[in-house]
Short mmCIF file of C-alpha atoms and ligand atoms in Angstrom, two decimals:
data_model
loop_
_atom_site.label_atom_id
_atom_site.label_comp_id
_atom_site.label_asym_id
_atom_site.label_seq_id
_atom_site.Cartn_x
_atom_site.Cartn_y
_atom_site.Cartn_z
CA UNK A 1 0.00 0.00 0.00
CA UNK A 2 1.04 3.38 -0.93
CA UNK A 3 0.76 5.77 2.14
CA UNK A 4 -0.03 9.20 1.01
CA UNK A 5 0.89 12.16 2.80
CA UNK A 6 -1.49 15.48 3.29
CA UNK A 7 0.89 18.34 4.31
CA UNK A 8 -1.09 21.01 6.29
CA UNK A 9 -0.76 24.92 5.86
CA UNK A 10 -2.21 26.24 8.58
CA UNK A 11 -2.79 23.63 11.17
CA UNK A 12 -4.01 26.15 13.99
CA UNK A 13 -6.86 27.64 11.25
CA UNK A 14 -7.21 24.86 8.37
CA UNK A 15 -8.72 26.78 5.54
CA UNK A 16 -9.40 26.64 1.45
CA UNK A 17 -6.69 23.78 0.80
CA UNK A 18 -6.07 22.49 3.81
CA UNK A 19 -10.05 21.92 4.35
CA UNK A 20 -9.96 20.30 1.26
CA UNK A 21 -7.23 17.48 2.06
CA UNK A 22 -8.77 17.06 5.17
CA UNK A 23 -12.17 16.25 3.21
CA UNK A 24 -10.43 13.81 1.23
CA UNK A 25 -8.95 11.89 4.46
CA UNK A 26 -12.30 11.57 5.67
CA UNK A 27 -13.85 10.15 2.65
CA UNK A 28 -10.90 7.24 2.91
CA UNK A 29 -12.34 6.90 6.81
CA UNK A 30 -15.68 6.17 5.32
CA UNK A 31 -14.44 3.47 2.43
CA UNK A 32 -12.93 1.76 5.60
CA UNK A 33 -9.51 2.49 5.69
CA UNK A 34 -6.94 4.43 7.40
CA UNK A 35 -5.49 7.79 8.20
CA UNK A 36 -2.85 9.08 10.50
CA UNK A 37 -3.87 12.43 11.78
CA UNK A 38 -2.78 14.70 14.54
CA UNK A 39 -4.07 15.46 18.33
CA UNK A 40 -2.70 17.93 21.23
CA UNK A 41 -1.54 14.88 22.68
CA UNK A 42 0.14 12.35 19.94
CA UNK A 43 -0.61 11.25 16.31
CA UNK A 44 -3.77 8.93 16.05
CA UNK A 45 -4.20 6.24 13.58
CA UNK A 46 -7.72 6.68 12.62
CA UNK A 47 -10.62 4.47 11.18
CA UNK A 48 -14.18 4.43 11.33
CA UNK A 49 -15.24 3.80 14.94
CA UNK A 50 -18.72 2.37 14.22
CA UNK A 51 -17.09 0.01 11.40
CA UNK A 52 -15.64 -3.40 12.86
CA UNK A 53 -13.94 -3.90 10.07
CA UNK A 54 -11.61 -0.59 10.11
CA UNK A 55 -10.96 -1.46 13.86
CA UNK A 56 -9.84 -5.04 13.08
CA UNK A 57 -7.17 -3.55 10.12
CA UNK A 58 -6.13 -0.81 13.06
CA UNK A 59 -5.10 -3.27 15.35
CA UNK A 60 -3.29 -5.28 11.91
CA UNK A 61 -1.49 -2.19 11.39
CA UNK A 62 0.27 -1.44 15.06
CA UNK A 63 0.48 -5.09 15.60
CA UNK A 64 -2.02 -4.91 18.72
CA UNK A 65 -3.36 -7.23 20.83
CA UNK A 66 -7.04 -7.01 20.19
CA UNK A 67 -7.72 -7.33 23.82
CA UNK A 68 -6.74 -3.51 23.93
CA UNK A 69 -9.62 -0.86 23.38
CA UNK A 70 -9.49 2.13 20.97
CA UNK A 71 -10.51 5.77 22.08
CA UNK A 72 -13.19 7.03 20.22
CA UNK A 73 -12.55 10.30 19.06
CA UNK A 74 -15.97 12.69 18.54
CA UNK A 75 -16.20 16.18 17.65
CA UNK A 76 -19.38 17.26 19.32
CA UNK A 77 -20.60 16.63 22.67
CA UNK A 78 -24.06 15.16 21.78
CA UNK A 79 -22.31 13.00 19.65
CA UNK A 80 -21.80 11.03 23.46
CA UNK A 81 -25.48 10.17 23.81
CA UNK A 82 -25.61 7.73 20.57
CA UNK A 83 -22.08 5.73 21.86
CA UNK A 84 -22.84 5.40 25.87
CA UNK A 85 -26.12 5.13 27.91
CA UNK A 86 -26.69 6.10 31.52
CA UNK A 87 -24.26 9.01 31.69
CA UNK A 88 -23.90 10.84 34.31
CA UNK A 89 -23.82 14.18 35.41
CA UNK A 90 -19.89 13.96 35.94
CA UNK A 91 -19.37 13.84 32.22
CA UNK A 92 -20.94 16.68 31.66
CA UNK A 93 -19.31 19.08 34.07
CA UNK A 94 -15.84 17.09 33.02
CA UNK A 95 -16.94 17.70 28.90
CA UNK A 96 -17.68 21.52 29.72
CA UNK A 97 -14.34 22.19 31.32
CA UNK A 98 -11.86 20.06 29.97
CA UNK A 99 -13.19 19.41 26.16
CA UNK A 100 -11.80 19.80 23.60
CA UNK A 101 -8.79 18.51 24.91
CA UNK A 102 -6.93 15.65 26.41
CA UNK A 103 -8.87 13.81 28.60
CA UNK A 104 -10.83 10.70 27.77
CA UNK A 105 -14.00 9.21 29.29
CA UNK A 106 -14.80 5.68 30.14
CA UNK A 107 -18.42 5.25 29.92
CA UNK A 108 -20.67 2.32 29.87
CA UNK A 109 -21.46 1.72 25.74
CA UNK A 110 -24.61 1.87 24.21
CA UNK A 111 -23.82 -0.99 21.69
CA UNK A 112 -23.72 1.20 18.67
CA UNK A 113 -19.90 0.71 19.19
CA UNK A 114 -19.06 -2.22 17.85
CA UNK A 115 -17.27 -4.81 20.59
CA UNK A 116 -13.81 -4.94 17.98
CA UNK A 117 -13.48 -1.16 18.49
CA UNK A 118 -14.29 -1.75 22.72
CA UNK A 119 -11.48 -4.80 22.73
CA UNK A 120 -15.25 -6.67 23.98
CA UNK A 121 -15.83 -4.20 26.93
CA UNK A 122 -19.31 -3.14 28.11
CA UNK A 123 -17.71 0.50 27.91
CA UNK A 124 -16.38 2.59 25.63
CA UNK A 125 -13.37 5.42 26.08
CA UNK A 126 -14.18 8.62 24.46
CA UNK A 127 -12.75 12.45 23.62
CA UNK A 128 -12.98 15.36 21.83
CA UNK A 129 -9.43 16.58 20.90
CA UNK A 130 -8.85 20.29 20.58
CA UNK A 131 -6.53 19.96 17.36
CA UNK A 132 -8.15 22.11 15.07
CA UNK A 133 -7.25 19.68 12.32
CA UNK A 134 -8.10 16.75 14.15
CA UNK A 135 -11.40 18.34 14.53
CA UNK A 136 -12.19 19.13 11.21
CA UNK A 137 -10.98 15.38 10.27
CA UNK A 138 -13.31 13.92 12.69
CA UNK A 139 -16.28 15.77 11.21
CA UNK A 140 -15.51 15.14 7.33
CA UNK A 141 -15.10 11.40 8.58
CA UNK A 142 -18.58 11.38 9.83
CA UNK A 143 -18.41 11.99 13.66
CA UNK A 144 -16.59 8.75 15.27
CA UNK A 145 -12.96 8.27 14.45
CA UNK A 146 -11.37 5.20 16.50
CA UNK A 147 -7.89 6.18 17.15
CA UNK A 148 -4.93 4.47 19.21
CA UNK A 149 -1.82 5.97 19.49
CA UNK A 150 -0.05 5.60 15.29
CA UNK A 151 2.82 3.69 16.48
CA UNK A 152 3.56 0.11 16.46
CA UNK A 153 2.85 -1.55 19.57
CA UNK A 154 5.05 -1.26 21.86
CA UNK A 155 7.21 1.39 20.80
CA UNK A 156 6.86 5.63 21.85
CA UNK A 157 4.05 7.17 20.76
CA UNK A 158 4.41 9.69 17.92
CA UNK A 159 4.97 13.35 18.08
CA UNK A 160 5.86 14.33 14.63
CA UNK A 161 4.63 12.55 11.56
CA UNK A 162 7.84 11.82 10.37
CA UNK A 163 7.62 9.20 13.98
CA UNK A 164 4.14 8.31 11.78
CA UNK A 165 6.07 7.31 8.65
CA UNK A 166 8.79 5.50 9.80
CA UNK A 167 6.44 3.08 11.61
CA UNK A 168 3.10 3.38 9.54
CA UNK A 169 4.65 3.90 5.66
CA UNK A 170 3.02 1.18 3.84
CA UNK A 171 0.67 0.02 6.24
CA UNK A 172 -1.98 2.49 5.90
CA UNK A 173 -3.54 5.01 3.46
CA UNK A 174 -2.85 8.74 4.45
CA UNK A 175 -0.78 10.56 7.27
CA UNK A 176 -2.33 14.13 7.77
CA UNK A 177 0.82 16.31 8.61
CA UNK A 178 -0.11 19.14 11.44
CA UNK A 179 3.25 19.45 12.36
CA UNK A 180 4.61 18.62 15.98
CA UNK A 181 1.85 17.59 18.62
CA UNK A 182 1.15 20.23 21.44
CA UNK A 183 1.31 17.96 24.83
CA UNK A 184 3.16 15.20 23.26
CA UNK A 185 2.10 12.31 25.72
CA UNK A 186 -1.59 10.12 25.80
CA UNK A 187 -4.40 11.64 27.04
CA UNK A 188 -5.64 11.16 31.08
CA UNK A 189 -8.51 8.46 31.45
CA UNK A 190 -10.99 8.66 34.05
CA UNK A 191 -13.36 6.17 34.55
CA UNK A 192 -16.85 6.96 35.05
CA UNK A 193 -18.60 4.09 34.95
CA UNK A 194 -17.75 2.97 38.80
CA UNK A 195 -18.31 5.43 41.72
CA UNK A 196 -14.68 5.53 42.53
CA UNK A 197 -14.25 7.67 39.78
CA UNK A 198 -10.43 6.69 39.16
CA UNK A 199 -7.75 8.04 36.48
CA UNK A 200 -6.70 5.25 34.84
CA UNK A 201 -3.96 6.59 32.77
CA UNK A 202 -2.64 9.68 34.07
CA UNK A 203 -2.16 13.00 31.33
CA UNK A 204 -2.33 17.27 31.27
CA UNK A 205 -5.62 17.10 33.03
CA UNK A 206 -4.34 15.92 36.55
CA UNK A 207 -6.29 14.86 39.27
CA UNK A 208 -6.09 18.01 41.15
CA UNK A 209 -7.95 19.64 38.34
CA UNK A 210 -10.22 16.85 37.90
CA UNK A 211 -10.69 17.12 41.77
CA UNK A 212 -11.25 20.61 41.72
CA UNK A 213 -13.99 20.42 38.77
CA UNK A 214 -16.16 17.47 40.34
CA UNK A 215 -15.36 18.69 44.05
CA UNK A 216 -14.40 15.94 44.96
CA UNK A 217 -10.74 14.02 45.64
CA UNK A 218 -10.01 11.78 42.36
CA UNK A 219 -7.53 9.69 42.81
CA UNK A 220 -4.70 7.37 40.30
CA UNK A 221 -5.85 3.57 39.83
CA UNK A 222 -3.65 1.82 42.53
CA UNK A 223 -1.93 -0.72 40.28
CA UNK A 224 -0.27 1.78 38.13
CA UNK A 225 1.38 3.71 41.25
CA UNK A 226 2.96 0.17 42.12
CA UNK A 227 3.91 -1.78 39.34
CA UNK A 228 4.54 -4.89 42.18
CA UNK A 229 0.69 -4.88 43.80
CA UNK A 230 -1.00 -8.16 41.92
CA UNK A 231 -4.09 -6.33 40.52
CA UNK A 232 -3.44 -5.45 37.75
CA UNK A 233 -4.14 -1.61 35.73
CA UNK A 234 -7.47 -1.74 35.03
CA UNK A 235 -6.99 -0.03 31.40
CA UNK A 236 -6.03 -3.04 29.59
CA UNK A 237 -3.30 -0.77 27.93
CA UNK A 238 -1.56 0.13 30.51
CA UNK A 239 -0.60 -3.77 31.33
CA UNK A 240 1.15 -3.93 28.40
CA UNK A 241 4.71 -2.97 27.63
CA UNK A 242 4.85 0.17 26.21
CA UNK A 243 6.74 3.88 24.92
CA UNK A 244 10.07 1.45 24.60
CA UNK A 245 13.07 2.22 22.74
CA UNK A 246 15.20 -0.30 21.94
CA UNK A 247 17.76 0.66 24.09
CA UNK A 248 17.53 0.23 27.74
CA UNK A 249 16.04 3.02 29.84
CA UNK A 250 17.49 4.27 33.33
CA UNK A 251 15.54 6.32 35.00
CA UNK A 252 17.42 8.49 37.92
CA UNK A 253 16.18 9.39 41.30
CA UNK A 254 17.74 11.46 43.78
CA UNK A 255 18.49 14.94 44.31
CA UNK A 256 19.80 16.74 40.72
CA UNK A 257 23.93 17.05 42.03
CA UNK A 258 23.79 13.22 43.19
CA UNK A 259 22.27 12.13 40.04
CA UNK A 260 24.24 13.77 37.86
CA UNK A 261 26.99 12.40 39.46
CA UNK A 262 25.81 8.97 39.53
CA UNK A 263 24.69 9.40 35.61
CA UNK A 264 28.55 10.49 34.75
CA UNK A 265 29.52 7.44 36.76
CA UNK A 266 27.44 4.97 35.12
CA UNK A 267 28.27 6.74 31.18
CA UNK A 268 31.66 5.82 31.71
CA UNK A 269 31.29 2.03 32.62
CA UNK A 270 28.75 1.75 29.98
CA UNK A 271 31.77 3.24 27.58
CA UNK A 272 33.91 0.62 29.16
CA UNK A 273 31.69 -1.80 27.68
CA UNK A 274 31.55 -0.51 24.62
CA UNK A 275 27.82 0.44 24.78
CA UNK A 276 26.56 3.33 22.95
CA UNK A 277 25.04 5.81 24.97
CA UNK A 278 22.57 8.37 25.21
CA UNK A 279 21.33 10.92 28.50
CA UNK A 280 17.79 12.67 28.06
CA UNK A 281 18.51 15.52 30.96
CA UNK A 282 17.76 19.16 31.38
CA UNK A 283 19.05 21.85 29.60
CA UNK A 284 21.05 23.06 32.21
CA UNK A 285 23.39 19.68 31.90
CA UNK A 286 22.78 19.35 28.23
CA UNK A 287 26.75 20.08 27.65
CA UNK A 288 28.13 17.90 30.67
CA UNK A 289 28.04 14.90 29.98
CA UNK A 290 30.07 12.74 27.60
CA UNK A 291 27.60 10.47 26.28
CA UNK A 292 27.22 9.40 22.22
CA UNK A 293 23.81 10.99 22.09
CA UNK A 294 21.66 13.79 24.35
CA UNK A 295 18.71 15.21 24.28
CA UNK A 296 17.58 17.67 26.26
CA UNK A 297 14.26 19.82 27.95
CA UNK A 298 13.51 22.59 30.27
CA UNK A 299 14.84 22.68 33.96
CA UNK A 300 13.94 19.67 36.38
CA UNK A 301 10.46 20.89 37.75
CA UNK A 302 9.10 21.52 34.15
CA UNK A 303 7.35 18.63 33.51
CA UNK A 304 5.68 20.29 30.35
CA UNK A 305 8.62 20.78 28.59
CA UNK A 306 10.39 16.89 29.78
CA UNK A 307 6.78 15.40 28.58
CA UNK A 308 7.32 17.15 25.21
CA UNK A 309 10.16 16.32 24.50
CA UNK A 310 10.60 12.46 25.56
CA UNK A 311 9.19 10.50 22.73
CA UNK A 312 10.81 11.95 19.86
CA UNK A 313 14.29 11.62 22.64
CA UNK A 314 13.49 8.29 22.24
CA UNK A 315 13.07 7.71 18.59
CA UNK A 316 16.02 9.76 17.95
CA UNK A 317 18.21 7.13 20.15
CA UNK A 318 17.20 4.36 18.48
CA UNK A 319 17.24 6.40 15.19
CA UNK A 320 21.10 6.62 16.44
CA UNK A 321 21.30 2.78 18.15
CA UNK A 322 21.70 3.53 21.41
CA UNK A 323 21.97 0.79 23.53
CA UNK A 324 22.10 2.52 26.98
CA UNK A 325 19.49 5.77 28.11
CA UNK A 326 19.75 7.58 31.36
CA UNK A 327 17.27 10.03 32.18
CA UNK A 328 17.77 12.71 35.01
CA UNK A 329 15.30 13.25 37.99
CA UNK A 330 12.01 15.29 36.39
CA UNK A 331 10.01 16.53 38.58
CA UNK A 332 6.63 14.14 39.80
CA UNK A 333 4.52 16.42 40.75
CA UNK A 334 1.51 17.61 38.46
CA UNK A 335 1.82 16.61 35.08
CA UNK A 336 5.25 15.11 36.17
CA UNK A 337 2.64 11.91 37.16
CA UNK A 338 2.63 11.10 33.74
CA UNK A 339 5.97 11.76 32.44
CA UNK A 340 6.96 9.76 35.48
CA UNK A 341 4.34 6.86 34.39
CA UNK A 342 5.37 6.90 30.89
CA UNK A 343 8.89 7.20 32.16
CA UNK A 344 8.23 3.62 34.19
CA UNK A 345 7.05 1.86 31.11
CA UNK A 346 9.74 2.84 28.86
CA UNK A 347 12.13 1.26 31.77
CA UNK A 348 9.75 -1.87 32.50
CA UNK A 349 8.89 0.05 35.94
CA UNK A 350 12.52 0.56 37.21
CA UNK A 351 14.62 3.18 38.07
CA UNK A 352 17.80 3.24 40.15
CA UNK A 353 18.59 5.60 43.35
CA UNK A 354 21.56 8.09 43.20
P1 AMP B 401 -3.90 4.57 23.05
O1 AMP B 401 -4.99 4.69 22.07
O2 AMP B 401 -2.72 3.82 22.58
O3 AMP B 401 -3.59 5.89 23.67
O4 AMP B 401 -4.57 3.67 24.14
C1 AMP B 401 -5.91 3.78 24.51
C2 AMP B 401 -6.03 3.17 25.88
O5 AMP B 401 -7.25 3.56 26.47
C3 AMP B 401 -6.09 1.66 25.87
O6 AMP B 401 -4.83 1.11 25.78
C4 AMP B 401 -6.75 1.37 27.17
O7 AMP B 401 -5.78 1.25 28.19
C5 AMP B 401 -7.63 2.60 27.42
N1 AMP B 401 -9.04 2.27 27.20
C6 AMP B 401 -9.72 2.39 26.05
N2 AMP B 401 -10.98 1.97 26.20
C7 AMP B 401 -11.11 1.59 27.49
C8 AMP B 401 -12.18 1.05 28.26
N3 AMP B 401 -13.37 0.85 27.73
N4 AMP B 401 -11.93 0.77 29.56
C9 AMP B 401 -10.71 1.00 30.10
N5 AMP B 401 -9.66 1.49 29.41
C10 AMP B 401 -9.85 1.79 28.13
MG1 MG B 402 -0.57 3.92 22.52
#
């Protein structure tokens, strides 16, 4: 299969052209096939959510287990009542404040969503990106787009569709370039269908905003906090391994001057045995260390910036082979949650102490 490529103008105002290549994308939704396109968060890989058939060839394309639910990605909020029944009031106040944008809903399905799309769940995840271009995509393809994350399994999640191509050329029918993604890590899920209310995937919308908009404390699924505990995540993607280079990841805790040390330390018996090497730190340390490749974000407590950045670090080390990746203490706190979580899977949940 030829995969065809629709470069945007404009992405923040799609106009004239641009509207028109976007039209074209959605008519390829409706035949049944697939487009990558992009969010705030990463690049989807879209298909007709309501067609069983497009969500079988989506999980042939990333090589996913089938057991793993797509998001369904809608572009008006009534478009919620035909997918999921008994909603309650929670959406609502969470659709008014947080959408468009990056945070997904569990709620129970209606049906019209067909099981293939739900990985054969009762429920169904759902969101309304803010993407201007994913937007417009969603309505010229009808209203429900189905859309994991347009990587193959396994491996970091897209930020630039150039990340699209080298893992999607050939596999599907368009990539819609918007340039680079805003956020640059997976949306937050909450669940609403229990009363616990629980994030099961944490993202930009924290759970002190979450909290703060349903007034009441909403707290992280247990099982993703502690990788050890035997229940396991209850969003089937999050049991997976996942956002992995093919190097080896080593995450570094401990205050910044101890963990830079340590990080020097370990560089040079990793050069000793003639690994390659590669340091994802903060711009501050960007020119101190002597490893074969390093990328670099903001300062330590800027999660934003660290999130941004850490897929496309990744890509760009194995781009480059690296065998070996040490990544300096980010902040945890706010959004640092879920650079920290995706951090975890990229390292098969371990770090070492400085
Ligand atoms: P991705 O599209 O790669 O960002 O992944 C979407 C993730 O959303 C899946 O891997 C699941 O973990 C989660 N998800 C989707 N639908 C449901 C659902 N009905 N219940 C729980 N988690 C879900
Ligand atoms: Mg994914």
């Amino acid at each position: 299969m030829n995969t065809k490529v629709y470069t945007i103008k404009d992405p923040s105002s799609p106009q004239g052209e641009d509207l028109k290549m976007i039209a074209e994308c959605g008519e390829i939704i409706k035949r049944g096939g697939l487009v990558a396109f992009p969010t705030e968060t990463v690049y989807g890989l879209g298909g007709d959510a309501l067609n069983e058939d497009s969500s079988g060839k989506i999980y042939a394309a990333k090589g996913r287990p089938s057991d793993n639910p797509l998001i369904v990605h809608i572009c008006e909020l009534s478009a919620i009542e035909k997918i999921a029944r008994d909603i309650p009031e929670e959406a609502y106040i969470l659709a008014r404040k947080f959408w468009p944008g990056p945070l997904t809903m569990i709620l129970k399905s209606s049906g019209v969503v067909p099981l293939k799309t739900t990985g054969g769940l009762d429920t169904v995840a759902i969101r309304m990106p803010s993407d201007k271009v994913a937007l417009e995509f969603i309505k010229a393809s009808g209203g429900y787009v189905a859309a994991p994350s347009a990587n193959i399994s396994g491996r970091p999640s897209p930020t630039k569709a150039c990340y699209v191509l080298e893992d999607m050329d050939g596999r599907i029918d368009a990539v819609i370039d918007g340039g680079d993604n805003a956020i640059g890590l997976e949306s937050t899920i909450i669940d609403l269908t229990e009363d616990s209310m629980q994030v099961l995937r944490p993202g930009y919308i924290t759970n002190e905003m979450l909290s703060e908009a349903l007034g009441r404390d909403i707290e992280t699924d247990p099982a993703l906090l502690d990788p050890t505990r035997k229940e396991r995540p209850k969003a089937p993607g999050m049991r997976y391994r996942h956002y992995a280079p093919k190097g080896e990841v080593h995450p570094v805790k401990g205050d910044a001057d101890k963990v830079f040390e340590h990080i020097r330390e370990e560089l040079t018996k990793a050069k000793g045995d003639n690994k390659k090497t590669g340091v994802f730190c903060s711009k501050d340390n960007a020119g101190k260390y002597d490893a074969d490749v390093i990328r670099c974000a903001g300062s330590l407590d800027d999660a934003e910036t660290a999130a941004h950045h850490f897929y496309s670090a990744l890509r760009d080390m194995d781009d480059e082979n690296v065998d070996i990746i040490f990544v300096e203490n980010f902040t945890e706190r706010g959004f640092g949650e879920a650079f920290w979580n995706r951090l975890l899977k990229s390292a098969g949940s371990e770090w070492e102490d400085a």
